[in-house]
Amino acid sequence: MKPAVDTGKHFINGDIACAEGAIAAGCLFFGGYPITPATEVAEHMSERLPHVGGTYIQMEDEIAAMTSILGGAWTGKKTMTATSGPGFSLMMETVGLAIVTETPCVVVNVQRGGPSTGLPTQGAQADMMQAKWGSHGDYEIIALAPSSPQEMFDLTITAFNLSEKYRTPVFIMSDEIVGHMSEKVVIPKKEAIKTISRIQPRGKKNNFHPFKPGPNGVAPMPSIGQGYKVHVTGLTHDEKGYPVMSVDTQAEMMERLLGKIRNNLDDIIMTDQYLLDDADIVIVSYGVSSRTSYTAVDMAREQGIKAGLLRLITVWPFPDRLIKELALRVKGFITVEINMGQISREVERCAGYKAPSYLAGHPGGAVVPPEQVISIMKEAF
Amino acid sequence: MGSPAVKKEVPVPHPLEDLVRMERIPHIWCSGCGTGSVFTACLTAMKNTGINYDDFAMVSGIGCSGRGAGYINIDSFHTTHGRAIPFATGIKMARPETNVIVFSGDGDLFAIGGNHFIHAARRNMDITVICVNNFIYGMTGGQAAATTPHEAKSSTSMGGNPESPFNLPLLAYAAGATYVARWTMLHSRDLADSIEEAINHKGFSFVEALSPCPINYGRRNKQKPLDTLREYHANTIIKNNADPGELGIDFKQKVILGKFVDIEKPSHDEQYHRLYHETSTKS
Amino acid sequence: MKYWRVPLDSEEVEVTQGVVHIIKDRCKGCGYCIEYCPRAVLEFSKEFNKNGYHPPRVRAEGCLNCHYCELLCPEFAIFSTEATAEQAAV
């Protein structure tokens, strides 16, 4: 039996690091369904959860896996599932339910090439827009993009913390390459890991309003069995949780759901910057693509081009303000990603007419070579 | 009129008022709809178990009977279409001491949610599934369902349903359910007793409750609400332990009611606990 | 209630008496309680409730407090309680 926090230096792949991060964060329930290249997350969770008194269940499909973690979350536990593109598509229905019912949970997408069955064993970053817009209706989501097994561990803990803090599903948008690569992962001591749990209600249980926001815009969340007798519905509902089919209630609910993310952008958005201060050309990248982007920056600098890297750790919500500010002072942007233009469109939107924006993309199955980034850079600027 | 022994309006509360979100009554179910009767039987059964209401959770999917979770005054979850059972599974496995009741309809549980149903039955997941079977998609206006009898009329089969319906108790039994019963909403007492037994049963229990949809099934099939109830009275026979293979519903012959399956078998949470938690604490 | 033969212990059996309670404004007028009351003590009233339905009313004595109307009613609109000694004596 291993403890929840397996302190020490490990040589493990990203999927396993992700599972260890979940256990360290206090995850106690995992609803799984096998899919390449995310299966190892489920396998490792099935082995590790019983060590910490948790439960693994293998559901009949990804719809069920995703739905089971919402049920689990309402018992007060931290819950997670992991999948890849085809399963992510199936989960989208329940992602909407998680958002509207403000149910904290973590969903890992170890991305592979698509569309459809695509390239199951090879990486891509082509579900980035699906992460933002895949479920119907209007919503804000939090999505993090780890670029190494170490970050798979670290950001899984961050994902749980954000999800508990804001009562919302959080996506970890990894990819096959990061998921399957093995590197050194340092797991700190238990005391050094900061974990956040949802705020529990206190006080009277009668006529409790489980969707009435507290000071930070988030409502305390009771658990099944505590006597709050909550009603939770996917229908448009008031703060009591009761369905109300009115324009006003819809507006109030949407303001609450969007507001708790939009009003806390500084707390949620994380980026990393490399040689950005004096940069003329900004490479925007995230996840595994950022690894080759560092090389691209170095190659450009060797050739006398002042390039810098803005690495998005939080991809959603998108750092609009930061890109808008950069657009006022730089020559332009190149977005490096393993798709044919997704986050690059966001960069282009934020840069507006202030600075041009280009894509160094890839159809999927491999990383974008730094040489491709340099040649686009030379051609464009 | 009326005898002096009878008071019509007294401040005595209805005996189920502690279990109902009374501020949400009247509910949305139409006049003559049987869902309210099945719901009442379910609440009565819950009350009769003597289990603390805080140890229950109700989960519904989408559809008319899916609104059940919205009226019961306990922790209750109105989920997405077809997904009540996996949601309930998550609750049960994360907090096994909860008595989880799934209250939903035939379309929700057996068409869009059919896969979840058979797998929860296979696992012997310790939840109680109550299916209000009105043979139709009522909420959307009466389209043919996986339970619509052969040749019955619906808004998408005006010339008669070309398909054959599921035999729900057979499906449940074949998939591994360890408690299976069928009643109609008219057999209220048997239904309530059966639901009580199902709640107390350890393992996957399934109770099918036939129920009229006068607006969207009855109207097209020339049945007024009371005609449907008379059918339930005249055209059913109670045959406990009947062979599940004989339980198909075809109104040309008698519909069999009763308790068909009641097997003792360890439930999923018990098996998981034995194989994973007990052994991992030993090692 | 008619018996095809009088039970041997019918003299000894104490028959309970019930009081019917009707919450008129909850009724949607399906008539199930009226049709299926084993003692036929109910009938439709002529009055309308606030939603425009005719709720049932008690037309005759004889409620045995069997609770069948209470279980069958889809609306939580009718139930019975056991008559107190005072009510039963009347």
CSV table of C-alpha atoms in Angstrom, one decimal, chain B residues 51-234:
chain,number,residue,atom,x,y,z
B,51,ILE,CA,-35.0,4.5,6.6
B,52,ASN,CA,-33.9,8.0,7.3
B,53,TYR,CA,-34.8,10.2,4.4
B,54,ASP,CA,-31.3,11.7,4.4
B,55,ASP,CA,-30.0,8.3,3.5
B,56,PHE,CA,-31.9,8.3,0.2
B,57,ALA,CA,-31.1,9.9,-3.1
B,58,MET,CA,-33.4,10.0,-6.1
B,59,VAL,CA,-32.1,10.3,-9.6
B,60,SER,CA,-34.2,10.8,-12.7
B,61,GLY,CA,-33.5,11.2,-16.4
B,62,ILE,CA,-35.5,13.2,-18.8
B,63,GLY,CA,-39.2,12.9,-19.7
B,64,CYS,CA,-42.5,13.2,-17.9
B,65,SER,CA,-41.6,10.7,-15.1
B,66,GLY,CA,-38.1,12.2,-15.1
B,67,ARG,CA,-39.6,15.1,-13.3
B,68,GLY,CA,-40.1,12.9,-10.3
B,69,ALA,CA,-36.8,13.9,-8.8
B,70,GLY,CA,-38.0,17.5,-8.8
B,71,TYR,CA,-40.9,16.8,-6.5
B,72,ILE,CA,-39.4,14.6,-3.8
B,73,ASN,CA,-38.0,16.4,-0.8
B,74,ILE,CA,-34.7,14.6,-0.4
B,75,ASP,CA,-31.4,14.9,-2.2
B,76,SER,CA,-32.6,14.6,-5.8
B,77,PHE,CA,-31.0,14.8,-9.2
B,78,HIS,CA,-32.7,15.5,-12.5
B,79,THR,CA,-30.0,14.5,-15.0
B,80,THR,CA,-29.7,14.2,-18.7
B,81,HIS,CA,-31.7,12.0,-21.0
B,82,GLY,CA,-31.0,8.3,-20.4
B,83,ARG,CA,-28.2,8.9,-17.9
B,84,ALA,CA,-30.0,8.5,-14.5
B,85,ILE,CA,-28.5,5.1,-14.0
B,86,PRO,CA,-24.8,6.0,-14.4
B,87,PHE,CA,-25.3,9.1,-12.2
B,88,ALA,CA,-26.9,6.8,-9.6
B,89,THR,CA,-24.0,4.4,-10.0
B,90,GLY,CA,-21.6,7.2,-9.2
B,91,ILE,CA,-23.5,8.0,-6.1
B,92,LYS,CA,-23.7,4.4,-4.9
B,93,MET,CA,-20.1,3.6,-5.5
B,94,ALA,CA,-18.8,6.8,-4.0
B,95,ARG,CA,-21.1,6.6,-1.0
B,96,PRO,CA,-22.4,3.0,-0.6
B,97,GLU,CA,-24.6,3.8,2.4
B,98,THR,CA,-27.0,5.8,0.2
B,99,ASN,CA,-30.2,4.1,-0.9
B,100,VAL,CA,-30.4,5.3,-4.5
B,101,ILE,CA,-33.7,5.2,-6.3
B,102,VAL,CA,-33.9,5.8,-10.0
B,103,PHE,CA,-37.3,7.1,-11.0
B,104,SER,CA,-37.7,7.4,-14.7
B,105,GLY,CA,-39.6,6.5,-17.8
B,106,ASP,CA,-39.5,3.8,-20.4
B,107,GLY,CA,-38.0,6.0,-23.1
B,108,ASP,CA,-35.4,7.3,-20.9
B,109,LEU,CA,-34.4,4.0,-19.3
B,110,PHE,CA,-34.7,1.6,-22.3
B,111,ALA,CA,-34.1,3.5,-25.5
B,112,ILE,CA,-31.5,6.2,-24.9
B,113,GLY,CA,-30.5,4.7,-21.6
B,114,GLY,CA,-30.8,1.0,-22.5
B,115,ASN,CA,-27.1,0.3,-22.4
B,116,HIS,CA,-26.7,1.8,-18.9
B,117,PHE,CA,-29.7,-0.3,-17.7
B,118,ILE,CA,-28.3,-3.6,-18.8
B,119,HIS,CA,-24.8,-2.9,-17.4
B,120,ALA,CA,-26.1,-1.8,-14.0
B,121,ALA,CA,-28.2,-5.0,-13.9
B,122,ARG,CA,-25.1,-7.1,-14.9
B,123,ARG,CA,-23.1,-5.5,-12.1
B,124,ASN,CA,-25.9,-6.1,-9.6
B,125,MET,CA,-25.4,-2.4,-8.7
B,126,ASP,CA,-27.4,-1.9,-5.5
B,127,ILE,CA,-29.9,0.6,-6.8
B,128,THR,CA,-33.6,0.5,-7.2
B,129,VAL,CA,-34.9,1.3,-10.7
B,130,ILE,CA,-38.6,2.2,-11.0
B,131,CYS,CA,-39.8,2.5,-14.6
B,132,VAL,CA,-43.0,4.3,-15.2
B,133,ASN,CA,-44.0,2.5,-18.5
B,134,ASN,CA,-46.6,4.5,-20.4
B,135,PHE,CA,-45.7,2.9,-23.8
B,136,ILE,CA,-44.9,6.3,-25.4
B,137,TYR,CA,-42.7,9.4,-25.4
B,138,GLY,CA,-45.2,11.6,-23.5
B,139,MET,CA,-43.2,14.8,-23.0
B,140,THR,CA,-42.5,15.3,-26.7
B,141,GLY,CA,-46.0,14.5,-27.8
B,142,GLY,CA,-46.5,10.8,-28.2
B,143,GLN,CA,-43.8,9.3,-30.5
B,144,ALA,CA,-43.3,5.5,-30.7
B,145,ALA,CA,-41.0,4.2,-28.0
B,146,ALA,CA,-39.1,1.0,-27.4
B,147,THR,CA,-42.1,-0.2,-25.3
B,148,THR,CA,-44.9,0.9,-27.7
B,149,PRO,CA,-47.0,-2.3,-28.3
B,150,HIS,CA,-46.9,-3.7,-31.9
B,151,GLU,CA,-49.5,-2.0,-34.1
B,152,ALA,CA,-50.3,0.7,-31.5
B,153,LYS,CA,-50.6,4.2,-32.9
B,154,SER,CA,-48.3,7.0,-32.0
B,155,SER,CA,-47.4,10.4,-33.6
B,156,THR,CA,-44.6,8.7,-35.5
B,157,SER,CA,-46.5,5.5,-36.3
B,158,MET,CA,-50.0,6.7,-37.2
B,159,GLY,CA,-50.5,3.5,-39.3
B,160,GLY,CA,-49.6,1.3,-36.3
B,161,ASN,CA,-46.2,0.5,-34.7
B,162,PRO,CA,-44.3,-1.8,-37.1
B,163,GLU,CA,-41.8,-2.7,-34.3
B,164,SER,CA,-42.1,-5.0,-31.3
B,165,PRO,CA,-41.6,-3.7,-27.8
B,166,PHE,CA,-39.1,-4.8,-25.2
B,167,ASN,CA,-40.3,-7.3,-22.6
B,168,LEU,CA,-38.8,-5.3,-19.8
B,169,PRO,CA,-38.7,-7.9,-17.0
B,170,LEU,CA,-37.1,-10.4,-19.4
B,171,LEU,CA,-34.5,-7.8,-20.3
B,172,ALA,CA,-33.8,-7.1,-16.7
B,173,TYR,CA,-33.6,-10.7,-15.7
B,174,ALA,CA,-31.4,-11.6,-18.7
B,175,ALA,CA,-29.0,-8.8,-17.9
B,176,GLY,CA,-28.6,-10.0,-14.3
B,177,ALA,CA,-31.2,-8.0,-12.2
B,178,THR,CA,-31.7,-9.8,-8.8
B,179,TYR,CA,-35.2,-8.4,-8.1
B,180,VAL,CA,-37.8,-7.9,-10.9
B,181,ALA,CA,-41.5,-7.1,-10.5
B,182,ARG,CA,-44.2,-5.6,-12.6
B,183,TRP,CA,-47.4,-3.9,-11.5
B,184,THR,CA,-49.8,-1.3,-12.8
B,185,MET,CA,-50.5,2.0,-11.1
B,186,LEU,CA,-53.9,0.7,-10.3
B,187,HIS,CA,-52.4,-2.1,-8.2
B,188,SER,CA,-51.1,0.7,-5.9
B,189,ARG,CA,-50.8,-1.4,-2.8
B,190,ASP,CA,-48.9,-4.2,-4.5
B,191,LEU,CA,-46.8,-1.6,-6.3
B,192,ALA,CA,-45.9,0.2,-3.0
B,193,ASP,CA,-45.2,-3.1,-1.3
B,194,SER,CA,-43.0,-4.2,-4.2
B,195,ILE,CA,-41.1,-0.9,-4.2
B,196,GLU,CA,-40.5,-1.3,-0.5
B,197,GLU,CA,-39.2,-4.8,-1.0
B,198,ALA,CA,-37.0,-3.5,-3.9
B,199,ILE,CA,-35.5,-0.8,-1.7
B,200,ASN,CA,-34.7,-3.3,1.0
B,201,HIS,CA,-33.3,-5.7,-1.6
B,202,LYS,CA,-29.5,-5.7,-1.7
B,203,GLY,CA,-28.6,-5.6,-5.4
B,204,PHE,CA,-30.1,-4.3,-8.6
B,205,SER,CA,-33.9,-4.2,-8.3
B,206,PHE,CA,-36.3,-3.3,-11.0
B,207,VAL,CA,-40.0,-2.5,-10.8
B,208,GLU,CA,-42.0,-1.8,-13.9
B,209,ALA,CA,-45.1,0.2,-13.3
B,210,LEU,CA,-47.6,0.3,-16.2
B,211,SER,CA,-49.2,3.7,-16.3
B,212,PRO,CA,-51.7,5.5,-18.5
B,213,CYS,CA,-50.7,8.4,-20.7
B,214,PRO,CA,-54.2,9.6,-21.7
B,215,ILE,CA,-53.1,12.6,-23.7
B,216,ASN,CA,-50.4,11.1,-25.9
B,217,TYR,CA,-51.1,7.4,-26.0
B,218,GLY,CA,-54.7,7.0,-24.9
B,219,ARG,CA,-56.1,9.6,-27.3
B,220,ARG,CA,-54.6,8.0,-30.4
B,221,ASN,CA,-55.4,4.5,-29.3
B,222,LYS,CA,-59.0,5.2,-28.4
B,223,GLN,CA,-58.6,4.8,-24.6
B,224,LYS,CA,-60.0,7.2,-22.1
B,225,PRO,CA,-58.1,7.2,-18.8
B,226,LEU,CA,-60.6,5.1,-17.1
B,227,ASP,CA,-60.6,2.7,-20.0
B,228,THR,CA,-56.9,2.1,-19.5
B,229,LEU,CA,-57.5,1.5,-15.8
B,230,ARG,CA,-60.3,-1.0,-16.6
B,231,GLU,CA,-57.8,-2.8,-18.9
B,232,TYR,CA,-55.4,-2.9,-16.0
B,233,HIS,CA,-58.2,-4.4,-13.9
B,234,ALA,CA,-59.8,-6.8,-16.4
